[in-house]
Structures are given as structure tokens and as C-alpha cells.
Short mmCIF file of C-alpha atoms and ligand atoms in Angstrom, two decimals:
data_model
loop_
_atom_site.label_atom_id
_atom_site.label_comp_id
_atom_site.label_asym_id
_atom_site.label_seq_id
_atom_site.Cartn_x
_atom_site.Cartn_y
_atom_site.Cartn_z
CA MET R 1 -24.62 2.98 16.42
CA LYS R 2 -24.59 -0.21 18.41
CA THR R 3 -22.48 -2.66 16.63
CA ILE R 4 -19.70 -2.18 14.18
CA ALA R 5 -17.25 -4.41 12.27
CA VAL R 6 -13.66 -4.31 11.22
CA PHE R 7 -11.76 -5.84 8.24
CA THR R 8 -8.76 -5.76 6.38
CA SER R 9 -8.57 -6.89 2.62
CA GLY R 10 -6.25 -6.85 -0.27
CA GLY R 11 -2.53 -6.69 -0.02
CA ASP R 12 -1.54 -6.51 3.71
CA SER R 13 0.54 -3.60 4.90
CA PRO R 14 2.56 -2.80 8.01
CA GLY R 15 0.44 -0.89 10.38
CA MET R 16 -2.96 -2.73 9.73
CA ASN R 17 -2.68 -4.38 13.18
CA ALA R 18 -2.39 -0.65 14.80
CA ASN R 19 -5.47 0.45 12.60
CA ILE R 20 -7.46 -2.56 13.88
CA ARG R 21 -6.43 -1.90 17.48
CA ALA R 22 -7.43 1.77 17.10
CA VAL R 23 -10.97 0.82 15.90
CA VAL R 24 -11.57 -1.91 18.46
CA ARG R 25 -10.40 0.51 21.29
CA THR R 26 -12.29 3.42 20.22
CA ALA R 27 -15.50 1.57 19.57
CA LEU R 28 -15.35 0.12 23.08
CA HIS R 29 -14.52 3.45 24.53
CA TYR R 30 -17.72 4.75 23.10
CA GLY R 31 -19.59 1.61 24.13
CA ILE R 32 -20.03 0.26 20.67
CA LYS R 33 -19.59 -3.61 20.16
CA VAL R 34 -17.06 -4.49 17.69
CA ILE R 35 -17.06 -7.53 15.46
CA GLY R 36 -13.73 -8.66 13.67
CA ILE R 37 -14.27 -10.27 10.06
CA ARG R 38 -11.48 -12.60 9.25
CA SER R 39 -9.95 -12.50 5.88
CA GLY R 40 -11.57 -9.67 4.26
CA TYR R 41 -14.82 -10.18 2.11
CA GLU R 42 -14.14 -13.99 2.11
CA GLY R 43 -14.98 -14.17 6.00
CA MET R 44 -18.03 -11.67 5.39
CA ILE R 45 -19.27 -14.32 2.83
CA ASP R 46 -18.44 -17.06 5.06
CA GLY R 47 -19.60 -15.59 8.13
CA ASP R 48 -16.26 -15.81 9.76
CA MET R 49 -16.62 -13.16 12.21
CA PHE R 50 -16.20 -12.81 16.24
CA GLU R 51 -16.80 -10.30 18.72
CA MET R 52 -13.63 -8.57 19.67
CA GLN R 53 -12.54 -7.29 23.41
CA SER R 54 -9.72 -4.97 24.34
CA LYS R 55 -7.34 -7.96 24.87
CA ASP R 56 -7.82 -9.27 21.52
CA VAL R 57 -5.66 -6.37 20.53
CA SER R 58 -3.14 -6.33 23.19
CA SER R 59 0.50 -6.14 21.86
CA ILE R 60 -0.30 -6.04 18.16
CA ILE R 61 0.65 -2.46 17.57
CA GLN R 62 4.10 -3.67 16.80
CA LEU R 63 3.44 -6.59 14.50
CA GLY R 64 3.45 -6.45 10.61
CA GLY R 65 0.76 -8.51 8.96
CA THR R 66 -2.95 -8.41 10.02
CA ILE R 67 -4.36 -10.49 12.80
CA LEU R 68 -7.78 -10.54 11.00
CA GLN R 69 -6.07 -12.02 7.83
CA THR R 70 -6.68 -10.91 4.47
CA ALA R 71 -7.53 -11.90 0.84
CA ARG R 72 -8.49 -10.90 -2.59
CA SER R 73 -11.97 -12.24 -2.83
CA GLU R 74 -13.24 -13.28 -6.23
CA ARG R 75 -16.70 -14.47 -4.90
CA PHE R 76 -17.32 -10.90 -3.80
CA MET R 77 -17.39 -9.72 -7.15
CA THR R 78 -20.73 -11.85 -7.74
CA LYS R 79 -24.19 -10.54 -6.61
CA GLU R 80 -24.75 -13.90 -4.93
CA GLY R 81 -21.48 -13.42 -2.80
CA ARG R 82 -22.38 -9.95 -1.85
CA GLN R 83 -25.84 -11.08 -0.88
CA LYS R 84 -24.52 -13.83 1.32
CA ALA R 85 -21.91 -11.34 2.83
CA TYR R 86 -24.94 -8.84 3.65
CA ASP R 87 -26.86 -11.71 5.40
CA ASN R 88 -24.10 -12.53 7.65
CA LEU R 89 -23.74 -8.86 8.51
CA LYS R 90 -27.42 -8.44 9.53
CA LYS R 91 -27.42 -11.59 11.40
CA MET R 92 -24.49 -10.02 13.62
CA GLY R 93 -26.47 -6.96 13.73
CA ILE R 94 -23.61 -4.70 11.96
CA GLU R 95 -24.59 -1.57 11.14
CA GLY R 96 -21.45 0.28 10.33
CA ILE R 97 -17.89 -1.17 9.09
CA VAL R 98 -14.16 0.14 9.04
CA ALA R 99 -12.68 -1.45 6.02
CA CYS R 100 -8.66 -1.19 5.65
CA GLY R 101 -7.50 -1.66 2.48
CA GLY R 102 -6.85 0.03 -0.93
CA ASN R 103 -8.47 0.16 -4.63
CA GLY R 104 -10.26 -3.14 -4.59
CA THR R 105 -11.43 -2.89 -1.03
CA PHE R 106 -13.17 0.40 -1.66
CA THR R 107 -14.48 -0.69 -4.89
CA GLY R 108 -16.07 -3.54 -3.14
CA ALA R 109 -17.53 -1.44 -0.31
CA LYS R 110 -18.82 1.14 -2.78
CA VAL R 111 -21.05 -1.82 -4.48
CA LEU R 112 -22.15 -3.34 -1.43
CA MET R 113 -23.47 -0.11 -0.07
CA GLU R 114 -25.31 0.67 -3.19
CA GLU R 115 -26.96 -2.73 -3.23
CA PHE R 116 -27.49 -2.48 0.59
CA PRO R 117 -28.01 1.06 1.83
CA ASP R 118 -28.65 0.21 5.09
CA ILE R 119 -24.78 -0.64 5.74
CA SER R 120 -22.48 2.12 6.32
CA ILE R 121 -18.75 1.74 5.33
CA VAL R 122 -15.95 3.92 6.10
CA GLY R 123 -12.44 3.31 4.74
CA THR R 124 -8.97 3.57 5.87
CA PRO R 125 -6.16 3.56 3.47
CA GLY R 126 -4.16 0.28 3.99
CA THR R 127 -1.61 -0.32 1.28
CA ILE R 128 1.93 -0.01 0.77
CA ASP R 129 1.50 1.58 -2.71
CA ASN R 130 0.47 4.88 -1.42
CA ASP R 131 -1.58 5.09 -4.79
CA LEU R 132 -4.66 6.54 -3.15
CA TYR R 133 -6.01 10.21 -3.28
CA GLY R 134 -7.14 11.93 -0.10
CA THR R 135 -4.07 11.07 1.99
CA ASP R 136 -0.44 12.12 2.24
CA TYR R 137 0.41 8.64 3.00
CA THR R 138 -1.24 5.37 3.13
CA ILE R 139 -0.66 2.95 6.09
CA GLY R 140 2.39 0.60 5.35
CA TYR R 141 3.88 2.90 2.80
CA ASP R 142 6.60 4.50 5.04
CA THR R 143 7.74 0.88 6.30
CA ALA R 144 7.91 -0.53 2.79
CA VAL R 145 10.07 2.45 1.61
CA ASN R 146 12.30 2.09 4.59
CA THR R 147 12.75 -1.82 4.01
CA ALA R 148 13.14 -1.04 0.38
CA MET R 149 15.96 1.60 1.25
CA ASN R 150 17.55 -0.71 3.64
CA ALA R 151 17.71 -3.41 0.95
CA ILE R 152 19.17 -0.87 -1.53
CA ASP R 153 21.77 0.42 0.89
CA ASN R 154 23.06 -3.40 1.26
CA ILE R 155 23.04 -4.03 -2.59
CA LYS R 156 25.01 -0.77 -2.78
CA ASP R 157 27.91 -2.24 -0.62
CA THR R 158 28.18 -5.55 -2.80
CA ALA R 159 27.69 -3.30 -6.10
CA ASN R 160 30.78 -1.25 -4.78
CA ALA R 161 32.76 -3.93 -3.81
CA HIS R 162 32.39 -5.65 -7.42
CA GLY R 163 31.93 -2.70 -9.40
CA ARG R 164 28.59 -3.70 -10.77
CA LEU R 165 25.35 -2.14 -12.22
CA PHE R 166 22.23 -3.00 -10.29
CA PHE R 167 18.73 -3.02 -11.28
CA VAL R 168 16.42 -3.32 -8.24
CA GLU R 169 12.78 -3.79 -8.78
CA VAL R 170 10.47 -2.52 -6.02
CA MET R 171 6.65 -3.13 -5.75
CA GLY R 172 4.04 -0.92 -7.01
CA ARG R 173 2.18 -2.25 -10.09
CA ASP R 174 0.31 1.33 -10.95
CA ALA R 175 2.25 3.51 -8.80
CA GLY R 176 5.97 4.51 -8.65
CA PHE R 177 6.08 5.98 -4.95
CA ILE R 178 7.89 3.17 -3.30
CA ALA R 179 10.45 3.43 -6.36
CA LEU R 180 10.83 7.37 -6.03
CA ARG R 181 11.29 7.74 -2.25
CA SER R 182 13.63 4.60 -1.99
CA ALA R 183 15.72 5.85 -4.83
CA ILE R 184 16.13 9.23 -3.36
CA ALA R 185 16.98 7.94 -0.15
CA SER R 186 19.44 5.53 -0.98
CA GLY R 187 21.14 7.63 -3.82
CA ALA R 188 20.28 5.56 -6.65
CA GLU R 189 21.71 6.49 -10.27
CA ALA R 190 18.31 6.33 -11.72
CA VAL R 191 14.55 5.74 -11.10
CA LEU R 192 11.86 4.20 -13.31
CA VAL R 193 8.22 4.80 -12.55
CA PRO R 194 4.85 4.29 -14.39
CA GLU R 195 3.85 7.85 -14.12
CA THR R 196 6.56 9.36 -16.19
CA PHE R 197 7.80 8.06 -19.84
CA THR R 198 10.81 5.98 -19.54
CA ASN R 199 13.26 6.48 -22.29
CA LEU R 200 15.46 3.63 -22.64
CA ASP R 201 18.01 5.70 -24.67
CA VAL R 202 18.55 8.28 -22.11
CA LEU R 203 18.93 5.55 -19.50
CA VAL R 204 21.69 3.85 -21.52
CA ASN R 205 23.45 7.32 -21.91
CA THR R 206 23.47 7.97 -18.36
CA LEU R 207 24.79 4.67 -17.34
CA ASN R 208 27.57 4.56 -20.05
CA THR R 209 28.50 7.99 -19.09
CA ASN R 210 28.87 6.99 -15.60
CA TYR R 211 30.74 4.07 -16.53
CA GLN R 212 33.18 6.10 -18.57
CA ASN R 213 33.37 8.60 -15.68
CA LYS R 214 34.65 5.75 -13.93
CA LYS R 215 31.82 5.54 -11.42
CA ARG R 216 32.37 2.06 -9.84
CA ALA R 217 28.86 1.05 -9.06
CA SER R 218 25.29 2.06 -10.30
CA VAL R 219 21.99 1.28 -8.89
CA VAL R 220 18.67 1.70 -10.92
CA VAL R 221 15.37 1.41 -8.82
CA VAL R 222 12.59 0.13 -11.18
CA ALA R 223 8.95 0.24 -10.16
CA GLU R 224 7.51 -3.21 -11.06
CA GLY R 225 4.61 -1.55 -13.27
CA ASP R 226 7.05 0.69 -15.25
CA ASP R 227 5.96 1.32 -18.58
CA ALA R 228 9.30 0.19 -20.18
CA GLY R 229 8.59 -3.33 -18.18
CA GLY R 230 10.04 -4.92 -15.09
CA ALA R 231 13.69 -5.07 -14.22
CA PHE R 232 14.55 -8.27 -15.99
CA GLU R 233 12.63 -6.98 -19.10
CA ILE R 234 14.39 -3.82 -19.29
CA VAL R 235 17.72 -5.31 -18.76
CA GLN R 236 17.24 -7.80 -21.54
CA GLN R 237 16.26 -4.72 -23.99
CA ILE R 238 19.28 -2.92 -23.07
CA LYS R 239 22.21 -5.11 -22.12
CA PRO R 240 23.79 -4.91 -25.48
CA ARG R 241 24.12 -1.33 -25.40
CA LEU R 242 25.69 -1.14 -22.01
CA LEU R 243 29.17 -0.72 -21.41
CA SER R 244 29.21 -2.38 -18.01
CA LYS R 245 28.97 -5.84 -18.50
CA ASP R 246 28.77 -7.01 -14.95
CA ILE R 247 24.91 -6.49 -14.39
CA ARG R 248 22.83 -8.07 -11.79
CA VAL R 249 19.01 -7.74 -11.10
CA THR R 250 17.39 -8.14 -7.69
CA ILE R 251 13.51 -8.32 -7.21
CA LEU R 252 12.63 -7.17 -3.67
CA GLY R 253 9.18 -8.60 -3.76
CA HIS R 254 7.05 -9.49 -0.91
CA ILE R 255 9.84 -8.48 1.82
CA GLN R 256 8.59 -5.01 1.39
CA ARG R 257 4.91 -5.91 2.60
CA GLY R 258 6.12 -7.27 5.86
CA GLY R 259 7.97 -5.99 9.02
CA ARG R 260 7.54 -3.99 12.17
CA PRO R 261 5.65 -0.85 11.13
CA THR R 262 7.70 2.46 11.45
CA VAL R 263 6.49 5.16 13.89
CA LEU R 264 4.93 7.03 11.18
CA ASP R 265 2.85 4.12 10.13
CA ARG R 266 1.83 3.17 13.71
CA VAL R 267 0.73 6.75 14.67
CA LEU R 268 -1.07 7.14 11.29
CA ALA R 269 -2.79 4.06 11.47
CA SER R 270 -3.83 4.63 15.14
CA ARG R 271 -5.05 8.15 14.35
CA LEU R 272 -7.07 7.08 11.17
CA GLY R 273 -8.54 3.87 13.11
CA MET R 274 -9.86 6.23 15.83
CA GLU R 275 -11.29 8.81 13.32
CA ALA R 276 -12.76 6.18 11.18
CA VAL R 277 -15.09 5.12 14.06
CA ARG R 278 -16.01 8.75 15.04
CA ALA R 279 -16.92 9.09 11.28
CA LEU R 280 -19.34 6.13 11.46
CA MET R 281 -20.70 7.71 14.76
CA ASN R 282 -21.21 10.89 13.06
CA GLY R 283 -23.20 9.30 10.14
CA LYS R 284 -20.52 9.47 7.52
CA LYS R 285 -20.45 6.56 5.05
CA GLY R 286 -18.77 5.79 1.65
CA VAL R 287 -15.60 7.80 2.48
CA MET R 288 -11.88 7.04 3.09
CA VAL R 289 -10.52 8.84 6.26
CA GLY R 290 -7.01 9.96 5.31
CA GLN R 291 -4.51 12.60 6.31
CA ILE R 292 -3.61 15.66 4.59
CA GLY R 293 -1.05 17.72 6.23
CA PRO R 294 -2.06 17.79 9.74
CA ASP R 295 -5.65 17.37 9.26
CA VAL R 296 -7.84 14.49 8.82
CA ALA R 297 -9.81 14.40 5.63
CA TYR R 298 -12.61 12.39 4.26
CA THR R 299 -12.64 11.59 0.45
CA PRO R 300 -15.39 9.39 -1.21
CA PHE R 301 -14.37 6.04 -2.13
CA GLU R 302 -14.87 6.96 -6.11
CA VAL R 303 -12.26 9.77 -5.66
CA ALA R 304 -9.92 8.12 -3.71
CA ILE R 305 -9.79 5.13 -6.05
CA LYS R 306 -9.83 7.08 -9.42
CA HIS R 307 -7.96 10.03 -8.90
CA HIS R 308 -4.44 8.59 -8.42
CA GLN R 309 -2.40 10.80 -6.20
CA THR R 310 0.08 12.69 -8.58
CA ILE R 311 3.73 11.73 -8.34
CA ASN R 312 6.07 14.79 -7.98
CA LYS R 313 7.80 15.15 -11.10
CA THR R 314 10.66 17.32 -9.55
CA LEU R 315 11.35 14.52 -7.44
CA VAL R 316 12.03 12.32 -10.33
CA GLU R 317 14.33 15.07 -11.99
CA MET R 318 16.05 15.37 -8.60
CA VAL R 319 17.23 11.65 -8.77
CA ASP R 320 19.10 12.49 -11.93
CA ILE R 321 20.56 15.71 -10.82
CA LEU R 322 21.90 14.26 -7.52
CA ALA R 323 23.17 11.05 -9.07
O1 F6P M 1 -0.87 -3.41 -3.68
C1 F6P M 1 -0.07 -3.80 -2.88
C2 F6P M 1 0.92 -4.81 -3.70
O2 F6P M 1 2.12 -5.35 -2.92
C3 F6P M 1 1.37 -4.17 -5.11
O3 F6P M 1 2.50 -3.36 -4.94
C4 F6P M 1 1.79 -5.52 -5.72
O4 F6P M 1 1.63 -5.38 -7.38
C5 F6P M 1 0.74 -6.41 -5.48
O5 F6P M 1 0.37 -5.98 -4.17
C6 F6P M 1 1.18 -7.80 -5.20
O6 F6P M 1 0.10 -8.70 -4.92
P1 F6P M 1 0.08 -10.24 -4.54
O7 F6P M 1 0.62 -10.24 -2.99
O8 F6P M 1 -1.22 -10.54 -4.26
O9 F6P M 1 0.98 -10.84 -5.29
#
């Protein structure tokens, strides 16, 4: 393989830069030319590509966001868009691609390879949501959880000072991994995740018991995609039945997507970037390169996307037991 490309796509995640750096430096190490594609599939369609040298990825390992920028591309969902993308890839002599992203990214990669089998794409799991099968952790998840935990710690300070009940909504439209882990780590009173049925009667009971037992403050962590709704919606529904009348809602939002990546994310992103290039060199395609336990694992895109990683229900129970 003489020329490969690298791009980031979908929601950015801390560690994407470390991943790009690893791809570029590994490719150059093996004498392969590397092309950076800007703004995901949008840049592929517009031909926004440039040859990358080692210095282009200097001092980026510690940065959040992505130097290649990202996008969610509507145009790539059309046959015409994909044809343009393919023509641009051919013009640059690109044979293999490392795609860092999540569900949408791998779905797009799969379709492109089906239509144009002479393009090989290997994925690295870049999303804060941790919702891909075939890796223990996705790149960016650990940083996002730490950001959420730190924010909840801060909220607990003011909640205790005032004796308030807080509902904190964290990201994860289909997955409760950020919610669960940040709730455990911050000692939250309850956690609501889309993977388990949310019984609001039970929640009201728990919070009222806490109140009657003179627990000064409580924090409920809500995944944005919870089956009972977002934090505001849930509070609207149960407010009249809650004994605590001093209630606040905080939506953490996009602060969870930025920031300096943690050690875990930098190391994971570096390793998977290196292994993705090696996978292309070894003729692999259509797989996501992840890490399971200490080992590198290769999971077909369709499996990584469809077979959601399962949430550990014992950990959900643990939040209640330890609260
Ligand atoms: O997929 C990552 C994610 O951060 C989700 O947790 C969240 O629901 C979504 O992206 C937000 O997307 P956008 O930044 O496009 O609003």
C-alpha cells in the first residue's frame, strides 16, 4: 500500500488528535504517503485533502477537538456524493483509509466500500459515547466521563451548601455509559440510563426517603437519551410528587466533548492508530480496530455498529446500594 488517508467524522472526541498523530507517524515509519482529509466525508466530497508530514502532527497529542475537523455529512448519504468522494480519493491515489468516528462514520464507510471495493477502510472508535461493540472503551469516553465527574463534584458542593436536589443531564443519546460511570464516580443518589427501564415512582420514593432521612442534598444523573426523557422533562413530570421543593437542573452538554484527553485516551488512541495502519498493510478492511482487555480486536463494521455494548446492570444497582 503506497498511499493512505486519515479523517475524523461525526461528533469529535478527545483523543482524536492522538489518533491522527499515530496514523500519520506509523504510515511514514513504513514509507507510506499519508493524506489528511478535512471535515470528514464533506472534505472527501469537496476534495479538501492535503499530504501530511510528521511535523503536521507535532504537539497535538494533548489537544481536544480534531485538527482535521469533523462534520456530519448529509451529502455522503447520496449516491452522487459518494461518487464524488470516490473520484477524489482515486485522484489522490488513495488505496486505504483510517476513519476515526462512531456509528455514522462506519455506516458510511461500509456503504462506500460496497460500492467501490477497491477502497479499503479500517475504523478507529472515536466517540465519547462508548456505544460501539468490539472495544472496551472508545477514544474520548474516559475524558468525557472525567469531565462529567468533575462537573458533578462541583454541583455537589453547591447542592450541599443550599440543601438542594439536582438533576444533571449528561450526553449519550442512545447510551448510558457516561451517565453510569460518572454517577458511580461522583457518588450520585440515582442514575437513569436508556438501557434499563426508568420507573419514576421508584425514583420519587428514593428521593423522598432521602429527604425524610434529612439527607441534605441529592444528585440524579440522567443520560440525555433516557427512556423517561431528558432531565427537564423528568423534573416536570415528578416535581409535584417530590418533597424537596428546591430543585435545579443542569445540562452539561458539549463541555463533555472538549478538553485535554486523559492518559487512557491518549494511549488508547495512539495504539489503535498504529494498529489501524498495520491492519491496512496486512490487507484488512471493513473492520473497527478496538481494544478488548490487553489485546487489539478487529470487529466488522456491521457488528460494531449494531451490537451495542451492553451496560453492566450490576453497576446500575450499585449506584442505588451505595447512595
Ligand atoms: O455522539 C456523540 C454525541 O456527543 C452524543 O452524546 C450527543 O447526543 C451528540 O453527539 C450531540 O451531537 P451534536 O454535537 O451534533 O449536537
